[in-house]
């Protein structure tokens, strides 16, 4: 598999994600710059109370394309770990998104990453895109924020529901991507034959937004935290969001364990006067099962003890709580180190 992007790009990302990124070369004084509770010790506690030094641990954390929110989220998290945990050297890299992230972790090219819970479930169980390539040792650190599906259409398309996309020119994201998988699931639940009933355009979010703005496509499927820049661009040009009905969400939930209803509040986008109901899947931070318990405990503890500061740096992390981190994760197994932390604080 193609390796991570260059160190130069990683360094630039780390500098832009959070101020005061010291890293391992910045001296031990940098360990107390961010944390509200001080740096995490270099080792575990021995029976006599003395710290047992921990071997150095390298965390490679693939994210998504450099223009997306997940890219900055990963940079903020790895910068925190790199700064606050003495024995951890963590860095984030651009990637092709969730499926690529899971492949990199399962193949040992990365140790921690983020993907939607559905893709994690498929990877763990060897289904769909991971048929024949199951990674049975995938473990969860935390459920994060919901990633809502956002169906954007032009006014002239006349589309008012998912069934109305039949015969229309519609952008379904990159072929084989997790977003295209969302299109397949939802349009099938709406009674369409996917992809035969749709004139599909396999393009990225940014290209879809341009085509919506120009009126050269009828609609697009965008899966991203709200507000999403691509949706804002389209709605500024007179496009609108389509509701996903209770019936379709119920049909999805009956077949897949990861869907939840989600409301995009009125006013989230230009000219959006009413709330829009859609479906959503929780983003999950996962890791290799062979990452040792003490390290994952430290990663989990440091993440949650600094969640307010992370939320100030990245809006998608704002308001997250450990209580919600163990819910709506498609029954994926927690890593023992993360489980230990959640038990310690009374969540489990």
Tab-separated table of C-alpha atoms in Angstrom:
chain	number	residue	atom	x	y	z
A	1	UNK	CA	0.000	0.000	0.000
A	2	UNK	CA	1.148	3.491	-0.700
A	3	UNK	CA	2.963	4.993	2.273
A	4	UNK	CA	2.134	8.186	4.130
A	5	UNK	CA	2.750	11.571	2.597
A	6	UNK	CA	5.972	13.454	3.113
A	7	UNK	CA	7.313	14.604	6.446
A	8	UNK	CA	7.285	18.161	5.167
A	9	UNK	CA	3.536	18.130	4.647
A	10	UNK	CA	3.008	16.471	8.018
A	11	UNK	CA	5.096	19.144	9.721
A	12	UNK	CA	3.148	21.925	8.024
A	13	UNK	CA	-0.122	20.349	9.067
A	14	UNK	CA	0.956	19.987	12.666
A	15	UNK	CA	1.945	23.642	12.853
A	16	UNK	CA	-1.381	24.797	11.454
A	17	UNK	CA	-3.638	22.518	13.476
A	18	UNK	CA	-2.783	23.773	16.949
A	19	UNK	CA	-0.481	26.494	18.203
A	20	UNK	CA	2.486	25.492	20.317
A	21	UNK	CA	3.207	22.167	18.645
A	22	UNK	CA	6.469	21.145	20.286
A	23	UNK	CA	6.757	17.502	19.288
A	24	UNK	CA	9.490	15.217	20.580
A	25	UNK	CA	12.229	17.574	19.422
A	26	UNK	CA	10.787	20.547	21.185
A	27	UNK	CA	12.101	19.595	24.631
A	28	UNK	CA	10.309	18.152	27.617
A	29	UNK	CA	9.037	21.589	28.659
A	30	UNK	CA	6.513	21.379	25.809
A	31	UNK	CA	4.703	18.560	27.613
A	32	UNK	CA	2.796	20.931	29.843
A	33	UNK	CA	1.751	23.480	27.233
A	34	UNK	CA	-1.657	22.023	26.355
A	35	UNK	CA	-2.848	19.636	29.040
A	36	UNK	CA	-5.098	20.773	31.838
A	37	UNK	CA	-3.753	17.969	33.998
A	38	UNK	CA	-0.070	17.891	33.088
A	39	UNK	CA	1.895	15.506	30.912
A	40	UNK	CA	1.294	11.780	30.976
A	41	UNK	CA	4.112	9.839	32.617
A	42	UNK	CA	6.673	7.958	30.568
A	43	UNK	CA	5.734	4.682	32.236
A	44	UNK	CA	3.291	2.608	34.214
A	45	UNK	CA	3.090	2.362	37.991
A	46	UNK	CA	5.068	-0.427	39.654
A	47	UNK	CA	3.841	-2.125	42.851
A	48	UNK	CA	6.244	-0.004	44.903
A	49	UNK	CA	4.948	3.203	43.375
A	50	UNK	CA	7.878	3.895	41.062
A	51	UNK	CA	7.305	4.469	37.362
A	52	UNK	CA	8.330	1.709	34.979
A	53	UNK	CA	9.736	3.304	31.790
A	54	UNK	CA	7.698	2.607	28.670
A	55	UNK	CA	9.353	1.847	25.358
A	56	UNK	CA	8.869	4.555	22.698
A	57	UNK	CA	5.691	4.199	20.656
A	58	UNK	CA	5.145	5.640	17.176
A	59	UNK	CA	1.569	6.475	16.152
A	60	UNK	CA	0.857	7.011	12.454
A	61	UNK	CA	-2.656	8.413	11.989
A	62	UNK	CA	-4.077	8.636	8.436
A	63	UNK	CA	-7.014	11.015	8.083
A	64	UNK	CA	-8.557	12.052	4.729
A	65	UNK	CA	-7.928	14.512	1.907
A	66	UNK	CA	-6.003	17.630	2.880
A	67	UNK	CA	-9.002	19.879	2.257
A	68	UNK	CA	-11.408	18.046	4.570
A	69	UNK	CA	-12.347	18.497	8.208
A	70	UNK	CA	-11.030	15.067	9.181
A	71	UNK	CA	-7.534	16.068	8.093
A	72	UNK	CA	-7.463	18.885	10.657
A	73	UNK	CA	-9.169	16.755	13.333
A	74	UNK	CA	-6.444	14.123	13.058
A	75	UNK	CA	-3.748	16.769	13.228
A	76	UNK	CA	-5.208	18.251	16.411
A	77	UNK	CA	-5.428	14.856	18.113
A	78	UNK	CA	-1.951	13.665	17.158
A	79	UNK	CA	-0.416	16.998	18.096
A	80	UNK	CA	-1.957	16.623	21.559
A	81	UNK	CA	-0.655	13.078	22.013
A	82	UNK	CA	2.774	13.938	20.659
A	83	UNK	CA	3.035	16.867	23.032
A	84	UNK	CA	1.518	15.348	26.153
A	85	UNK	CA	2.603	11.696	26.288
A	86	UNK	CA	6.339	11.446	26.821
A	87	UNK	CA	6.944	8.124	25.105
A	88	UNK	CA	4.553	8.639	22.178
A	89	UNK	CA	5.588	10.135	18.847
A	90	UNK	CA	2.384	10.810	16.906
A	91	UNK	CA	1.742	12.359	13.507
A	92	UNK	CA	-1.163	12.561	11.072
A	93	UNK	CA	-1.087	12.089	7.323
A	94	UNK	CA	-3.441	12.698	4.426
A	95	UNK	CA	-5.212	9.637	3.024
A	96	UNK	CA	-8.063	8.614	0.762
A	97	UNK	CA	-10.472	8.460	3.699
A	98	UNK	CA	-12.104	5.813	5.871
A	99	UNK	CA	-11.623	2.656	3.793
A	100	UNK	CA	-8.002	3.564	3.102
A	101	UNK	CA	-7.519	4.315	6.807
A	102	UNK	CA	-8.837	0.892	7.789
A	103	UNK	CA	-6.635	-0.811	5.220
A	104	UNK	CA	-3.564	1.005	6.511
A	105	UNK	CA	-4.301	0.064	10.121
A	106	UNK	CA	-5.095	-3.556	9.289
A	107	UNK	CA	-1.863	-3.856	7.292
A	108	UNK	CA	0.228	-2.293	10.057
A	109	UNK	CA	1.128	0.853	8.130
A	110	UNK	CA	-0.768	2.922	10.716
A	111	UNK	CA	-1.766	2.366	14.334
A	112	UNK	CA	-4.726	4.698	14.924
A	113	UNK	CA	-7.245	6.383	12.640
A	114	UNK	CA	-10.864	7.457	12.155
A	115	UNK	CA	-13.652	6.077	9.970
A	116	UNK	CA	-17.410	5.816	10.076
A	117	UNK	CA	-18.652	2.960	12.256
A	118	UNK	CA	-20.189	1.155	9.283
A	119	UNK	CA	-16.822	0.787	7.549
A	120	UNK	CA	-15.246	-0.311	10.839
A	121	UNK	CA	-17.937	-2.981	11.226
A	122	UNK	CA	-17.380	-4.175	7.652
A	123	UNK	CA	-13.609	-4.307	8.172
A	124	UNK	CA	-13.940	-6.231	11.450
A	125	UNK	CA	-16.303	-8.753	9.879
A	126	UNK	CA	-14.864	-8.939	6.356
A	127	UNK	CA	-17.967	-7.796	4.492
A	128	UNK	CA	-18.672	-5.403	1.589
A	129	UNK	CA	-15.454	-3.655	0.534
A	130	UNK	CA	-13.495	-5.824	3.009
A	131	UNK	CA	-14.767	-9.200	1.815
A	132	UNK	CA	-11.839	-11.582	2.116
A	133	UNK	CA	-9.815	-8.953	4.006
A	134	UNK	CA	-11.278	-8.957	7.502
A	135	UNK	CA	-9.217	-7.420	10.289
A	136	UNK	CA	-10.570	-9.180	13.352
A	137	UNK	CA	-8.314	-7.351	15.803
A	138	UNK	CA	-9.739	-3.884	15.172
A	139	UNK	CA	-10.496	-2.077	18.434
A	140	UNK	CA	-12.248	1.195	19.319
A	141	UNK	CA	-10.786	4.067	21.335
A	142	UNK	CA	-13.845	6.343	21.174
A	143	UNK	CA	-16.990	7.085	19.263
A	144	UNK	CA	-16.764	10.715	18.196
A	145	UNK	CA	-19.289	12.865	16.319
A	146	UNK	CA	-22.086	11.961	13.942
A	147	UNK	CA	-21.381	12.259	10.244
A	148	UNK	CA	-24.705	13.118	8.573
A	149	UNK	CA	-25.723	12.257	5.047
A	150	UNK	CA	-26.646	15.440	3.155
A	151	UNK	CA	-28.599	15.162	-0.085
A	152	UNK	CA	-28.384	18.417	-2.036
A	153	UNK	CA	-30.449	19.090	-5.152
A	154	UNK	CA	-31.111	21.960	-7.525
A	155	UNK	CA	-34.528	23.612	-7.579
A	156	UNK	CA	-34.994	22.859	-11.264
A	157	UNK	CA	-34.451	19.120	-10.653
A	158	UNK	CA	-37.855	18.816	-8.981
A	159	UNK	CA	-36.453	16.226	-6.570
A	160	UNK	CA	-38.354	16.151	-3.265
A	161	UNK	CA	-37.364	12.736	-1.884
A	162	UNK	CA	-34.845	9.959	-2.522
A	163	UNK	CA	-37.139	8.104	-4.916
A	164	UNK	CA	-37.232	11.272	-7.032
A	165	UNK	CA	-33.561	10.833	-7.929
A	166	UNK	CA	-34.555	8.100	-10.394
A	167	UNK	CA	-33.342	9.036	-13.878
A	168	UNK	CA	-31.550	12.155	-12.628
A	169	UNK	CA	-27.920	13.193	-13.087
A	170	UNK	CA	-26.578	12.707	-9.565
A	171	UNK	CA	-23.111	12.831	-7.976
A	172	UNK	CA	-22.483	9.751	-5.800
A	173	UNK	CA	-18.841	10.469	-4.812
A	174	UNK	CA	-15.845	8.339	-5.807
A	175	UNK	CA	-16.547	4.815	-7.006
A	176	UNK	CA	-16.035	2.301	-4.205
A	177	UNK	CA	-15.909	4.977	-1.514
A	178	UNK	CA	-17.805	4.851	1.765
A	179	UNK	CA	-20.014	7.696	0.503
A	180	UNK	CA	-20.963	5.765	-2.604
A	181	UNK	CA	-21.871	2.926	-0.239
A	182	UNK	CA	-24.263	5.313	1.499
A	183	UNK	CA	-25.890	6.089	-1.837
A	184	UNK	CA	-26.347	2.405	-2.574
A	185	UNK	CA	-27.896	1.672	0.843
A	186	UNK	CA	-30.261	4.644	0.835
A	187	UNK	CA	-31.439	4.497	-2.767
A	188	UNK	CA	-32.046	0.752	-2.432
A	189	UNK	CA	-34.111	1.416	0.705
A	190	UNK	CA	-36.041	4.020	-1.295
A	191	UNK	CA	-36.987	1.380	-3.878
A	192	UNK	CA	-34.481	2.251	-6.608
A	193	UNK	CA	-32.170	-0.137	-8.403
A	194	UNK	CA	-28.692	1.245	-7.736
A	195	UNK	CA	-26.874	2.321	-9.862
A	196	UNK	CA	-29.027	1.416	-12.861
A	197	UNK	CA	-31.864	3.833	-12.058
A	198	UNK	CA	-29.547	6.843	-11.722
A	199	UNK	CA	-27.287	8.708	-14.098
A	200	UNK	CA	-24.338	8.560	-11.711
A	201	UNK	CA	-21.461	11.018	-11.620
A	202	UNK	CA	-18.445	9.689	-9.695
A	203	UNK	CA	-16.786	12.848	-8.444
A	204	UNK	CA	-15.469	14.434	-5.240
A	205	UNK	CA	-17.454	16.817	-2.995
A	206	UNK	CA	-15.723	19.945	-4.254
A	207	UNK	CA	-16.380	19.087	-7.901
A	208	UNK	CA	-19.997	18.231	-7.064
A	209	UNK	CA	-20.467	21.618	-5.398
A	210	UNK	CA	-19.182	23.379	-8.515
A	211	UNK	CA	-21.490	21.370	-10.767
A	212	UNK	CA	-24.484	22.027	-8.497
A	213	UNK	CA	-23.667	25.714	-8.576
A	214	UNK	CA	-23.460	25.623	-12.364
A	215	UNK	CA	-26.593	23.503	-12.686
A	216	UNK	CA	-24.810	20.774	-14.653
A	217	UNK	CA	-25.998	18.036	-12.271
A	218	UNK	CA	-29.339	17.595	-10.524
A	219	UNK	CA	-28.051	16.621	-7.116
A	220	UNK	CA	-25.212	15.261	-5.010
A	221	UNK	CA	-24.651	13.093	-1.961
A	222	UNK	CA	-22.373	14.735	0.570
A	223	UNK	CA	-21.423	13.020	3.818
A	224	UNK	CA	-19.726	15.429	6.180
A	225	UNK	CA	-20.152	17.286	9.422
A	226	UNK	CA	-22.641	20.130	9.165
A	227	UNK	CA	-22.150	22.805	8.054
A	228	UNK	CA	-20.132	21.446	5.152
A	229	UNK	CA	-18.437	23.905	2.821
A	230	UNK	CA	-19.666	22.074	-0.296
A	231	UNK	CA	-23.271	22.230	0.882
A	232	UNK	CA	-22.942	25.889	1.830
A	233	UNK	CA	-21.618	26.655	-1.643
A	234	UNK	CA	-24.514	24.826	-3.291
A	235	UNK	CA	-27.195	26.376	-1.064
A	236	UNK	CA	-25.797	29.842	-1.732
A	237	UNK	CA	-26.618	29.165	-5.383
A	238	UNK	CA	-30.232	28.208	-4.698
A	239	UNK	CA	-29.885	24.486	-4.042
A	240	UNK	CA	-31.634	22.812	-1.106
A	241	UNK	CA	-31.460	19.767	1.143
A	242	UNK	CA	-33.793	16.780	0.834
A	243	UNK	CA	-35.392	15.103	3.860
A	244	UNK	CA	-34.811	11.401	4.437
A	245	UNK	CA	-38.048	9.897	5.711
A	246	UNK	CA	-38.673	7.920	8.897
A	247	UNK	CA	-39.594	4.924	6.758
A	248	UNK	CA	-36.238	4.869	4.966
A	249	UNK	CA	-34.297	5.340	8.205
A	250	UNK	CA	-36.258	2.512	9.843
A	251	UNK	CA	-35.581	0.251	6.864
A	252	UNK	CA	-31.860	1.038	7.091
A	253	UNK	CA	-31.765	0.406	10.842
A	254	UNK	CA	-33.461	-2.959	10.391
A	255	UNK	CA	-30.615	-4.096	8.158
A	256	UNK	CA	-27.601	-2.178	9.473
A	257	UNK	CA	-26.648	-1.560	13.141
A	258	UNK	CA	-24.983	1.797	12.660
A	259	UNK	CA	-27.641	4.249	11.440
A	260	UNK	CA	-29.222	6.954	13.588
A	261	UNK	CA	-31.681	9.754	12.708
A	262	UNK	CA	-30.106	13.207	12.611
A	263	UNK	CA	-31.570	16.699	12.342
A	264	UNK	CA	-29.817	19.515	10.511
A	265	UNK	CA	-31.202	22.606	12.284
A	266	UNK	CA	-32.843	25.399	10.330
A	267	UNK	CA	-30.364	28.100	9.436
A	268	UNK	CA	-27.412	25.755	9.181
A	269	UNK	CA	-27.129	26.688	5.506
A	270	UNK	CA	-28.064	29.751	3.439
A	271	UNK	CA	-31.792	29.885	2.589
A	272	UNK	CA	-32.505	26.860	4.813
A	273	UNK	CA	-35.616	27.987	6.667
A	274	UNK	CA	-36.652	24.607	8.069
A	275	UNK	CA	-34.937	21.751	9.880
A	276	UNK	CA	-34.034	18.798	7.673
A	277	UNK	CA	-34.112	15.181	8.822
A	278	UNK	CA	-31.445	12.846	7.564
A	279	UNK	CA	-29.497	9.785	8.624
A	280	UNK	CA	-26.083	9.763	10.234
A	281	UNK	CA	-23.304	7.406	11.208
A	282	UNK	CA	-20.956	8.016	14.088
A	283	UNK	CA	-17.289	8.586	13.381
A	284	UNK	CA	-15.113	6.166	15.349
A	285	UNK	CA	-11.500	6.515	16.446
A	286	UNK	CA	-10.048	3.011	16.226
A	287	UNK	CA	-6.692	1.316	16.571
A	288	UNK	CA	-4.809	-1.931	16.120
A	289	UNK	CA	-5.604	-4.492	18.755
A	290	UNK	CA	-1.912	-5.203	19.332
A	291	UNK	CA	-1.274	-1.626	20.478
A	292	UNK	CA	-0.462	-2.185	24.139
A	293	UNK	CA	-3.034	-1.509	26.848
A	294	UNK	CA	-1.034	1.126	28.708
A	295	UNK	CA	-0.509	3.193	25.557
A	296	UNK	CA	-4.175	3.090	24.542
A	297	UNK	CA	-5.169	3.977	28.101
A	298	UNK	CA	-2.852	7.007	27.908
A	299	UNK	CA	-4.188	8.003	24.464
A	300	UNK	CA	-7.788	7.763	25.685
A	301	UNK	CA	-7.179	9.573	28.973
A	302	UNK	CA	-5.208	12.391	27.336
A	303	UNK	CA	-7.852	12.833	24.634
A	304	UNK	CA	-10.740	13.200	27.085
A	305	UNK	CA	-8.888	15.294	29.650
A	306	UNK	CA	-8.197	17.825	26.895
A	307	UNK	CA	-11.455	17.608	24.955
A	308	UNK	CA	-12.442	21.225	25.662
A	309	UNK	CA	-9.206	22.513	24.182
A	310	UNK	CA	-9.545	20.161	21.229
A	311	UNK	CA	-13.080	21.447	20.719
A	312	UNK	CA	-11.799	25.005	20.627
A	313	UNK	CA	-9.316	23.996	17.934
A	314	UNK	CA	-11.695	21.856	15.864
A	315	UNK	CA	-15.470	22.427	15.801
A	316	UNK	CA	-16.219	18.759	15.055
A	317	UNK	CA	-14.733	17.826	18.437
A	318	UNK	CA	-16.667	20.446	20.366
A	319	UNK	CA	-19.137	19.134	22.947
A	320	UNK	CA	-18.029	15.496	22.834
A	321	UNK	CA	-18.396	13.501	26.056
A	322	UNK	CA	-17.025	10.115	27.158
A	323	UNK	CA	-20.578	9.100	28.083
A	324	UNK	CA	-21.603	9.277	24.412
A	325	UNK	CA	-18.309	7.824	23.178
A	326	UNK	CA	-19.398	4.264	23.907
A	327	UNK	CA	-22.837	4.595	22.266
A	328	UNK	CA	-23.944	4.119	18.636
A	329	UNK	CA	-20.690	2.420	17.634
A	330	UNK	CA	-22.300	-0.615	15.948
A	331	UNK	CA	-21.305	-2.945	18.817
A	332	UNK	CA	-17.637	-2.638	17.899
A	333	UNK	CA	-15.233	-3.872	20.622
A	334	UNK	CA	-13.397	-1.356	22.783
A	335	UNK	CA	-9.651	-1.711	23.202
A	336	UNK	CA	-8.865	-2.943	26.759
A	337	UNK	CA	-6.897	0.248	27.408
A	338	UNK	CA	-9.849	2.440	26.417
A	339	UNK	CA	-12.268	0.206	28.308
A	340	UNK	CA	-10.118	0.572	31.418
A	341	UNK	CA	-10.358	4.369	31.208
A	342	UNK	CA	-14.138	4.365	30.723
A	343	UNK	CA	-14.527	2.009	33.697
A	344	UNK	CA	-12.256	4.227	35.763
A	345	UNK	CA	-14.447	7.296	35.208
A	346	UNK	CA	-17.701	5.402	35.693
A	347	UNK	CA	-18.951	5.408	32.094
A	348	UNK	CA	-18.900	1.602	31.921
